[in-house]
XYZ file of N, CA and C in Angstrom:
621
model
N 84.197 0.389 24.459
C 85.346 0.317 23.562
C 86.601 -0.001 24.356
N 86.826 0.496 25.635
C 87.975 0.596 26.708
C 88.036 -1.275 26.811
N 86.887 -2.301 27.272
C 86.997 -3.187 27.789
C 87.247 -3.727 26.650
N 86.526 -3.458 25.160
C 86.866 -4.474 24.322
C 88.185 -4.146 23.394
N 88.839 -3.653 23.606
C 90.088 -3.749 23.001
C 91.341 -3.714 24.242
N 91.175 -3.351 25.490
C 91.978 -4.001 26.481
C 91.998 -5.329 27.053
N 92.163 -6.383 27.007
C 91.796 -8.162 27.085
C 92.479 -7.649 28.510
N 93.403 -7.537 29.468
C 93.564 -7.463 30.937
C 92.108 -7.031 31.683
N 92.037 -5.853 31.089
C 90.653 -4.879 31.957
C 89.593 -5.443 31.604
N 89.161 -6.123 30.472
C 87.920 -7.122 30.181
C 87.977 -8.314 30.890
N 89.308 -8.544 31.439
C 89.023 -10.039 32.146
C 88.970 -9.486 33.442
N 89.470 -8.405 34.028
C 89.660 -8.084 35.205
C 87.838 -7.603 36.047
N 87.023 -6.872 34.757
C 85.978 -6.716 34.743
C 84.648 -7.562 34.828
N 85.259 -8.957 34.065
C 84.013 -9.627 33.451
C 84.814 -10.965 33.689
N 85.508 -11.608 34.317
C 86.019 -12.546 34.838
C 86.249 -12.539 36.601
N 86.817 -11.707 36.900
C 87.041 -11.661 38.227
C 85.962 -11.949 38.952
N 86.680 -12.913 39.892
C 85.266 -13.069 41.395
C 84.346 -12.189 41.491
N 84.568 -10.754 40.829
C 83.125 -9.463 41.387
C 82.872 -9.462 39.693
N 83.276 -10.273 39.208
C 82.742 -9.521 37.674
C 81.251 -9.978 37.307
N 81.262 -9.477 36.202
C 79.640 -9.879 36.224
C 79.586 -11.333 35.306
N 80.160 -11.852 34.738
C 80.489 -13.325 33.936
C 79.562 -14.540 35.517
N 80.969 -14.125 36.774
C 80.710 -15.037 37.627
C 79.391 -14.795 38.567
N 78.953 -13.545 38.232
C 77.922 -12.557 38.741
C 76.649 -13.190 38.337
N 76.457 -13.383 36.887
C 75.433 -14.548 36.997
C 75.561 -15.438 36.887
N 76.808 -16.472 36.745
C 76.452 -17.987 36.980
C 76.027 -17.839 38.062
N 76.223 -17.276 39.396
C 76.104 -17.311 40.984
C 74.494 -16.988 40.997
N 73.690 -15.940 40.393
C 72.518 -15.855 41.007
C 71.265 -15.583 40.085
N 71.860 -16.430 38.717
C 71.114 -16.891 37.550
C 70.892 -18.279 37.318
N 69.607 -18.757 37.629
C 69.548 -19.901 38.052
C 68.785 -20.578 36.570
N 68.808 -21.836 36.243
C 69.290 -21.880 35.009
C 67.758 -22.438 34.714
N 66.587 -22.347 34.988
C 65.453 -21.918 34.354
C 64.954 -20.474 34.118
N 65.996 -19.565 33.877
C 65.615 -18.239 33.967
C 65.484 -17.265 35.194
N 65.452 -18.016 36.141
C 64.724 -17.013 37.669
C 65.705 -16.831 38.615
N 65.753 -15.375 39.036
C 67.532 -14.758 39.804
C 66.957 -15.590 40.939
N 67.898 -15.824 41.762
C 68.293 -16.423 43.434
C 67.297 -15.557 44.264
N 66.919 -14.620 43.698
C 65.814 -13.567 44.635
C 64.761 -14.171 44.913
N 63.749 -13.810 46.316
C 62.115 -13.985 45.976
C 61.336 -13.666 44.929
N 60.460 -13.805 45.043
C 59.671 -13.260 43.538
C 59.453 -12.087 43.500
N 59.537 -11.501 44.548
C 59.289 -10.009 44.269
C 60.294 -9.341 44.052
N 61.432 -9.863 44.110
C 62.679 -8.936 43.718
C 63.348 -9.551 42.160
N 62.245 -10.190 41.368
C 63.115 -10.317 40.066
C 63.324 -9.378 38.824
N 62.309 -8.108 39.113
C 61.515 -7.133 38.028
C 63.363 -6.555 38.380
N 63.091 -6.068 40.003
C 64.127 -5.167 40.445
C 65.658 -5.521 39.980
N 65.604 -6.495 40.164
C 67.569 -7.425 39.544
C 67.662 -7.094 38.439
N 66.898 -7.569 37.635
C 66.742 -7.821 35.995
C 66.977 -6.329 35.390
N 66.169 -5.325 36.692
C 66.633 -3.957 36.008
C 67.632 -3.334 36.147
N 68.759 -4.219 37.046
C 69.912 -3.635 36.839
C 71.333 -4.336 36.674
N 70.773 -5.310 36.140
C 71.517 -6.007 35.315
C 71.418 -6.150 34.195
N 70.055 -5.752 33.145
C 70.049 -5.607 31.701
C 70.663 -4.368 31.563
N 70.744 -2.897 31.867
C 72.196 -2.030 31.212
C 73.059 -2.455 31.104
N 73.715 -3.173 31.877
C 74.846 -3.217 31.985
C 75.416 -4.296 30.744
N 74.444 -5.532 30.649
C 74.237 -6.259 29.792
C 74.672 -5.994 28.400
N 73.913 -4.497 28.182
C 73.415 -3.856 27.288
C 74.717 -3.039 26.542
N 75.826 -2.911 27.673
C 76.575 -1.665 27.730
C 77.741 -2.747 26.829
N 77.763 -3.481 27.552
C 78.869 -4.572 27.339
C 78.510 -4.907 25.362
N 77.380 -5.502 25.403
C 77.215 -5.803 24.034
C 77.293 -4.907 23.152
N 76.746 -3.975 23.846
C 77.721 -2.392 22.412
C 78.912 -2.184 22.397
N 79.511 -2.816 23.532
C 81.485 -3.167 23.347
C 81.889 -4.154 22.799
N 80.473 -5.304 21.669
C 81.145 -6.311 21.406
C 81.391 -7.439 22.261
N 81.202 -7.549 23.845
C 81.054 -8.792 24.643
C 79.836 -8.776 25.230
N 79.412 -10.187 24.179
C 78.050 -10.944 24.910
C 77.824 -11.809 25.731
N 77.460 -11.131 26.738
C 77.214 -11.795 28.564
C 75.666 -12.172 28.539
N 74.632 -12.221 27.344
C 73.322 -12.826 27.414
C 73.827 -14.361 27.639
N 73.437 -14.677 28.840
C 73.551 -16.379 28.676
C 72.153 -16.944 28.575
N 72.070 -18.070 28.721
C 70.850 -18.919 28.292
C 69.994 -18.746 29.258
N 69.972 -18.752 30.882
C 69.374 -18.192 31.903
C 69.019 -16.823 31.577
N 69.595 -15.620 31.315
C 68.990 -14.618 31.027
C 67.972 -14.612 29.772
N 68.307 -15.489 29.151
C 67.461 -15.169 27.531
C 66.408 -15.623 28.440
N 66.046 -17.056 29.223
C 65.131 -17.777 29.638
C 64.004 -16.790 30.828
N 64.761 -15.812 31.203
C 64.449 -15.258 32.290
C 63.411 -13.995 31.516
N 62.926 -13.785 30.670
C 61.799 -12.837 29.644
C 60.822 -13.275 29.576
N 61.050 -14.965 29.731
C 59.522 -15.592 29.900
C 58.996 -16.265 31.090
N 60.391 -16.800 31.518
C 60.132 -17.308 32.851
C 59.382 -16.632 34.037
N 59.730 -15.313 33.918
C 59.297 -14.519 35.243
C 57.614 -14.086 35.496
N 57.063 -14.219 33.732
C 55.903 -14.254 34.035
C 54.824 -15.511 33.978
N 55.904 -16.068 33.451
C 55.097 -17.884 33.735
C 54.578 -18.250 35.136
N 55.456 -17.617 36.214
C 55.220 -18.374 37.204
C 53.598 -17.604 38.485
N 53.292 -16.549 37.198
C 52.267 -15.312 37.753
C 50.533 -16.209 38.238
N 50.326 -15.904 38.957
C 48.889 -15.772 39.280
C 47.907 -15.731 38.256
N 46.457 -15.907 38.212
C 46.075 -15.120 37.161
C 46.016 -13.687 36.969
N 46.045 -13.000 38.078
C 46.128 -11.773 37.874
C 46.977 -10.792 37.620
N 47.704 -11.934 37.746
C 49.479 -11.191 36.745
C 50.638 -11.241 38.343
N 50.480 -11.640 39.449
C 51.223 -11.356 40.675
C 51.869 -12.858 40.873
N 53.078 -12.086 41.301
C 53.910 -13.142 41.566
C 53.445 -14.196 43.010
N 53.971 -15.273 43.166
C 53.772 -15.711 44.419
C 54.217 -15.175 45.473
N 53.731 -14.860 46.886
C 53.944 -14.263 47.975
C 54.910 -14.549 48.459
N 56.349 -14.767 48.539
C 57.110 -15.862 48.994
C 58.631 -14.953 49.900
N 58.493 -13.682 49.286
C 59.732 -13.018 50.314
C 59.374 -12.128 51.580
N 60.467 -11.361 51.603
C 60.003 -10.152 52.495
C 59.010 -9.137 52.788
N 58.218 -9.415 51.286
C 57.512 -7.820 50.929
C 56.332 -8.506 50.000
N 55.794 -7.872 49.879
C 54.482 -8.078 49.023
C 54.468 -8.388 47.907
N 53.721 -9.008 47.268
C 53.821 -9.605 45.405
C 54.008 -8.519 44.811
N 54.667 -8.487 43.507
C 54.697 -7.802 42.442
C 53.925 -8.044 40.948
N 53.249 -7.228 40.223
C 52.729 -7.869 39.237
C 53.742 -7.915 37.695
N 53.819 -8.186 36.602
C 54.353 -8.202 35.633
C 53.806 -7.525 34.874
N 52.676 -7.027 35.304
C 51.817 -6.069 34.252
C 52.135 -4.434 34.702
N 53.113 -4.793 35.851
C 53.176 -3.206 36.485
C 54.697 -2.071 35.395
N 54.215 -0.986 35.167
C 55.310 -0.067 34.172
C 56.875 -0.805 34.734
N 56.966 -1.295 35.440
C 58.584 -1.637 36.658
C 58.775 -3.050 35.920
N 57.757 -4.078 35.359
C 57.846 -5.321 34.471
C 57.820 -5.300 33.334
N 56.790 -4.566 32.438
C 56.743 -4.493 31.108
C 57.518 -4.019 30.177
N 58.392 -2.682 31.067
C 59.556 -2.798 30.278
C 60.955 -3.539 30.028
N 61.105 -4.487 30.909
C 61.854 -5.437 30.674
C 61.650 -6.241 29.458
N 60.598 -6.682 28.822
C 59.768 -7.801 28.009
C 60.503 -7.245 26.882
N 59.914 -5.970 26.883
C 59.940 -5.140 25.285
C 61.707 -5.312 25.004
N 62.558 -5.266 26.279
C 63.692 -5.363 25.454
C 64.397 -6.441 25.034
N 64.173 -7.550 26.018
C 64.228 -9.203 25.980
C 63.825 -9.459 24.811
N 62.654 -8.767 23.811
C 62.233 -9.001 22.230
C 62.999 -8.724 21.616
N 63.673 -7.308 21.544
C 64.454 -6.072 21.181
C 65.802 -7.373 20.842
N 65.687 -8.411 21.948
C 67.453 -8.493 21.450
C 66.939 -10.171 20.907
N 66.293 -10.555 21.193
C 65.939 -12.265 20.713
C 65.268 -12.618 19.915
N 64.063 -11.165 19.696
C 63.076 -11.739 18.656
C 62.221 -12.510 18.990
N 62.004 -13.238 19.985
C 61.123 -14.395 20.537
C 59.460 -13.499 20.950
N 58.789 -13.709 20.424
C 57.108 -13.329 20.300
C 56.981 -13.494 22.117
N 57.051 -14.340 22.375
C 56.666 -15.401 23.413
C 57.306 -13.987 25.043
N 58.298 -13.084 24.216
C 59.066 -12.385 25.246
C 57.838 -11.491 25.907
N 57.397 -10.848 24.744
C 56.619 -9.742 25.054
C 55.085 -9.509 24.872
N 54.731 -11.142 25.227
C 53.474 -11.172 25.535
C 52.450 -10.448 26.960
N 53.292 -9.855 27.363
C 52.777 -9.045 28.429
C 52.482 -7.670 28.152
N 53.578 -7.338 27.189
C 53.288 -5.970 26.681
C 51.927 -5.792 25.665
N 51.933 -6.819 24.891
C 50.819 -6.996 23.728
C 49.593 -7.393 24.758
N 49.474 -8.144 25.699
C 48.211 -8.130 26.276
C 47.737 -6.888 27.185
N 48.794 -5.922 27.241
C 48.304 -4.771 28.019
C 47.933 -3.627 26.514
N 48.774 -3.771 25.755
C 48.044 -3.020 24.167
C 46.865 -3.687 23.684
N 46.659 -4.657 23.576
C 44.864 -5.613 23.299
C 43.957 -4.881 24.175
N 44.194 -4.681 25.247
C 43.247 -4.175 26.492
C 43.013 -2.556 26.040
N 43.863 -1.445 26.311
C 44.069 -0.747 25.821
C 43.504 -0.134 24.414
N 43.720 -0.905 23.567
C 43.304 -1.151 21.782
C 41.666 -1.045 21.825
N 41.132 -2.032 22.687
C 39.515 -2.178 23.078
C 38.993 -1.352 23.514
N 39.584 -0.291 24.206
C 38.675 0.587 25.025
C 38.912 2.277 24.491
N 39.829 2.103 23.024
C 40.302 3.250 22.559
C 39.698 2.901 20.719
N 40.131 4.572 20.115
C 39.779 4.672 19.415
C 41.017 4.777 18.057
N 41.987 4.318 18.898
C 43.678 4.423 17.706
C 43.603 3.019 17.014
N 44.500 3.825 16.379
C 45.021 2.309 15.540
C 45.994 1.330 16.755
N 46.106 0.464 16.404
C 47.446 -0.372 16.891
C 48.906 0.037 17.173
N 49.475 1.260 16.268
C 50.516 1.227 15.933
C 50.569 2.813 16.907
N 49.819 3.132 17.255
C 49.499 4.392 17.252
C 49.506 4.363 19.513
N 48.611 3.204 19.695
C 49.099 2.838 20.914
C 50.250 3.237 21.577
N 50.161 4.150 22.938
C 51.544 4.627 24.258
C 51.544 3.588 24.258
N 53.018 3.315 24.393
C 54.022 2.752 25.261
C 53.493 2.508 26.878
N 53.136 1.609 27.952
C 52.922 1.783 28.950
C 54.262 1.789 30.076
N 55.006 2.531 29.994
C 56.009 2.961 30.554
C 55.854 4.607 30.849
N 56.463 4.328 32.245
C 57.000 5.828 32.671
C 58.334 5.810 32.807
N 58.720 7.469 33.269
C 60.042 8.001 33.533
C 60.621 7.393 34.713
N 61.929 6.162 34.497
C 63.044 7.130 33.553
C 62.851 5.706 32.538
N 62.214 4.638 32.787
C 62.027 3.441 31.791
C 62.182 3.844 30.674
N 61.109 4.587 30.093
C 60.775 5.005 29.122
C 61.561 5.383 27.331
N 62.531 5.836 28.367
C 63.911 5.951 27.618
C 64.813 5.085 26.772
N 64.601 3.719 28.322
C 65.571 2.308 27.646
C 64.633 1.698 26.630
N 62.833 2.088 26.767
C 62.347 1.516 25.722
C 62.440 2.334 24.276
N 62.502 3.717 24.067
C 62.273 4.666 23.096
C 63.937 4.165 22.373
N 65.191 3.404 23.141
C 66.339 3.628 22.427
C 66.685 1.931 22.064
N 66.203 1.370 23.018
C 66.344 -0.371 23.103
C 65.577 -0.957 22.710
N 64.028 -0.475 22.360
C 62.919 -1.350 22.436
C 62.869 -1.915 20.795
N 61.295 -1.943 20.656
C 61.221 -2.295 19.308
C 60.028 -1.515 18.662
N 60.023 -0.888 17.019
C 59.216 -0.406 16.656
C 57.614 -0.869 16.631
N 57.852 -1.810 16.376
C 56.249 -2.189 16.938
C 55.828 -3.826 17.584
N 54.991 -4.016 18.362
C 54.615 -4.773 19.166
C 53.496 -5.643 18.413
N 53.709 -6.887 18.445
C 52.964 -7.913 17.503
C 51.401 -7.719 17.912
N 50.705 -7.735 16.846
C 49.260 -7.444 16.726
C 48.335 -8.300 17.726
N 46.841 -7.900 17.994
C 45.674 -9.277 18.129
C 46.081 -9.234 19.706
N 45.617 -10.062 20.131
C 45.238 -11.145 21.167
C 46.100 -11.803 21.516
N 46.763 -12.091 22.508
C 47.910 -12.760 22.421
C 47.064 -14.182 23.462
N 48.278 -15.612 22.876
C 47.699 -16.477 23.873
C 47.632 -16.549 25.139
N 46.297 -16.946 25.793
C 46.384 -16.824 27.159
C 46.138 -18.014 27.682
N 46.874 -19.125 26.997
C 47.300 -20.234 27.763
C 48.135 -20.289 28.709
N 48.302 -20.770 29.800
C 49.248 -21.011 30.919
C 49.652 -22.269 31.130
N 50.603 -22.922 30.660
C 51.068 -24.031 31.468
C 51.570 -24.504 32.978
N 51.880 -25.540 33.264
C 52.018 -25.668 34.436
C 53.859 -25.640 34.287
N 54.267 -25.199 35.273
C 55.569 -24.957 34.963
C 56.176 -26.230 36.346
N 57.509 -26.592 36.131
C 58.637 -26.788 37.288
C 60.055 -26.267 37.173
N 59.914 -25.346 37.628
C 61.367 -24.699 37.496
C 62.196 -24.927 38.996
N 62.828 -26.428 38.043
C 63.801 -26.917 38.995
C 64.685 -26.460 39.373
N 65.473 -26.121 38.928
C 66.719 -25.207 39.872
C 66.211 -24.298 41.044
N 65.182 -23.538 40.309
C 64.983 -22.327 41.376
C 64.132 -23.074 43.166
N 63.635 -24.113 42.400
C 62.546 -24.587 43.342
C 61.269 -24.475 43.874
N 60.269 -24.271 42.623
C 58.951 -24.035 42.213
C 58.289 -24.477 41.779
N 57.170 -25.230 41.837
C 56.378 -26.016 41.123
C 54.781 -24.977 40.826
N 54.620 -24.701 39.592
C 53.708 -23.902 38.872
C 52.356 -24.561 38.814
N 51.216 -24.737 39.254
C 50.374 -25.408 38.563
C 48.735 -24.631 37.995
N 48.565 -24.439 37.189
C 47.544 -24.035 36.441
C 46.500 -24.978 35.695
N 45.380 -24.773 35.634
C 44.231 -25.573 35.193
C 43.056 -24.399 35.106
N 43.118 -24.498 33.403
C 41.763 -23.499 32.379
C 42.467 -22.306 31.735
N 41.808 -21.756 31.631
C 42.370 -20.078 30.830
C 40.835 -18.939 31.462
N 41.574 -17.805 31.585
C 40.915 -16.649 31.805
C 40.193 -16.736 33.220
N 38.704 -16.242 33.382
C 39.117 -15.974 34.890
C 38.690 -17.326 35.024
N 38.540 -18.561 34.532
C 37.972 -19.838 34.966
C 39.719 -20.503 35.467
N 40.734 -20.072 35.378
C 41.821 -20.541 35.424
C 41.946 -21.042 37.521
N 42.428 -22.219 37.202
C 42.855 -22.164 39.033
C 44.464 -22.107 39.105
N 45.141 -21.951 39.960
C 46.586 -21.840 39.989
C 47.450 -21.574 41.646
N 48.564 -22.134 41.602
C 48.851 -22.763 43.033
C 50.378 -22.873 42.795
N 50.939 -22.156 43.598
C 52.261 -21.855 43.512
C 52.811 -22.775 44.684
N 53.789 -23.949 44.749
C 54.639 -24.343 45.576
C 55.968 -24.804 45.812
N 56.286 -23.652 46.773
C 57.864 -23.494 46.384
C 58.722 -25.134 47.362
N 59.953 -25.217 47.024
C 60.547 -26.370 47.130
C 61.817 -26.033 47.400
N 63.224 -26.572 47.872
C 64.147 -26.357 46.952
C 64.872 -25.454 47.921
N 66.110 -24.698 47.100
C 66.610 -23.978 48.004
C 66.221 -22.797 47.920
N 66.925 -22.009 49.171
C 66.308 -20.669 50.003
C 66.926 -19.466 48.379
N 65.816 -18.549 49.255
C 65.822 -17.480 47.812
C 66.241 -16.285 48.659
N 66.910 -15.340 48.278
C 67.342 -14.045 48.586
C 65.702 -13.389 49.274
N 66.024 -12.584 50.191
C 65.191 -11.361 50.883
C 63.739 -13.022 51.129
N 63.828 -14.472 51.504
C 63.116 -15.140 51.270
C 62.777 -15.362 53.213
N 61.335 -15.907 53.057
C 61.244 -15.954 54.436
C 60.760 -17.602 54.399
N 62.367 -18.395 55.219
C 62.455 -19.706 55.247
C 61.141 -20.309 56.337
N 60.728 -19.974 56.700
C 59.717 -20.151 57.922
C 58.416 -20.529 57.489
N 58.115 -19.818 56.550
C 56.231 -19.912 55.710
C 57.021 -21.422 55.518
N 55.265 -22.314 55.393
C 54.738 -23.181 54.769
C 54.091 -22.964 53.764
């Protein structure tokens, strides 16, 4: 309420060189995917959607088109086994892990786009199969303190069935990635090669 009815302290906040406006043009790269390696996009995304979040309950919307893009993007560029490409400091991350899935659910929460939270619905399909509930009736696969932003942000229920498990081949030019996939399920092959410029926590040296 403070930022949106003071216009000085909203620009001083959300304009200024440290604000967050210029905060992601700088390391929101405009197929969806932060300036980070791949293993640090779950981590960004989670602390930059509160804040996101905080702002739009004051009435200023800082979702830009890179962030909307960035719900689907991040798991497009996955393995088949859901892991990102090996490409920074530290070890892959998967999108299927409690630290990814709750991102999806809220990226739905605010866009509506099916396509967001197809990660969440393919971990409830799995789940659904090996249990005896209904659909609706399905945990949440989130833990503490996630859990929370999904029980207050998320959405009442998660689209039914099977979700598609087509993969396209992606190029996400800006970031500097070329995606390539061929089949579905475990017959799928897939080959990550990065291009382009250097990525945060990234190790310029690998071939």
């Amino acid at each position: 309420a403070i930022l949106a009815d003071s216009a000085p302290l909203g620009a001083l906040v959300m304009e200024s060189p440290y604000g967050l406006r210029p905060h992601l043009i700088e390391t929101m790269r405009t197929d969806g995917l932060n300036y980070m390696a791949p293993q640090y996009q779950s981590v960004t995304m989670g602390m930059i959607l509160p804040i996101l979040r905080r702002y739009d309950n004051a009435g200023l919307d800082y979702y830009t088109e890179p962030v909307r893009k960035h719900f689907t993007s991040w798991y497009l560029w996955t393995d088949p086994d859901g892991n990102t490409p090996d490409l920074g400091d530290s070890t892959w991350t998967s999108y299927r892990s409690h630290t990814g899935l709750w991102l999806f659910e809220q990226g739905y929460a605010k866009y509506g786009d099916p396509s967001m939270v197809l990660p969440v619905q393919e971990h409830l399909y799995a789940a659904w199969q090996k249990s005896k509930l209904k659909w609706e009736d399905l945990p949440r696969p989130f833990n503490f303190p996630r859990s929370y932003d999904v029980l207050l942000y998320g959405v009442e229920n998660i689209p039914r069935g099977k979700p598609d498990a087509s993969w396209p081949s992606q190029n996400f030019d800006d970031y500097g990635l070329l995606v390539f996939n061929q089949g579905q399920g475990d017959k799928r092959l897939w080959m990550a090669l990065p291009y382009g410029k250097p990525a945060g926590h990234g190790h310029h040296d690998k071939l």
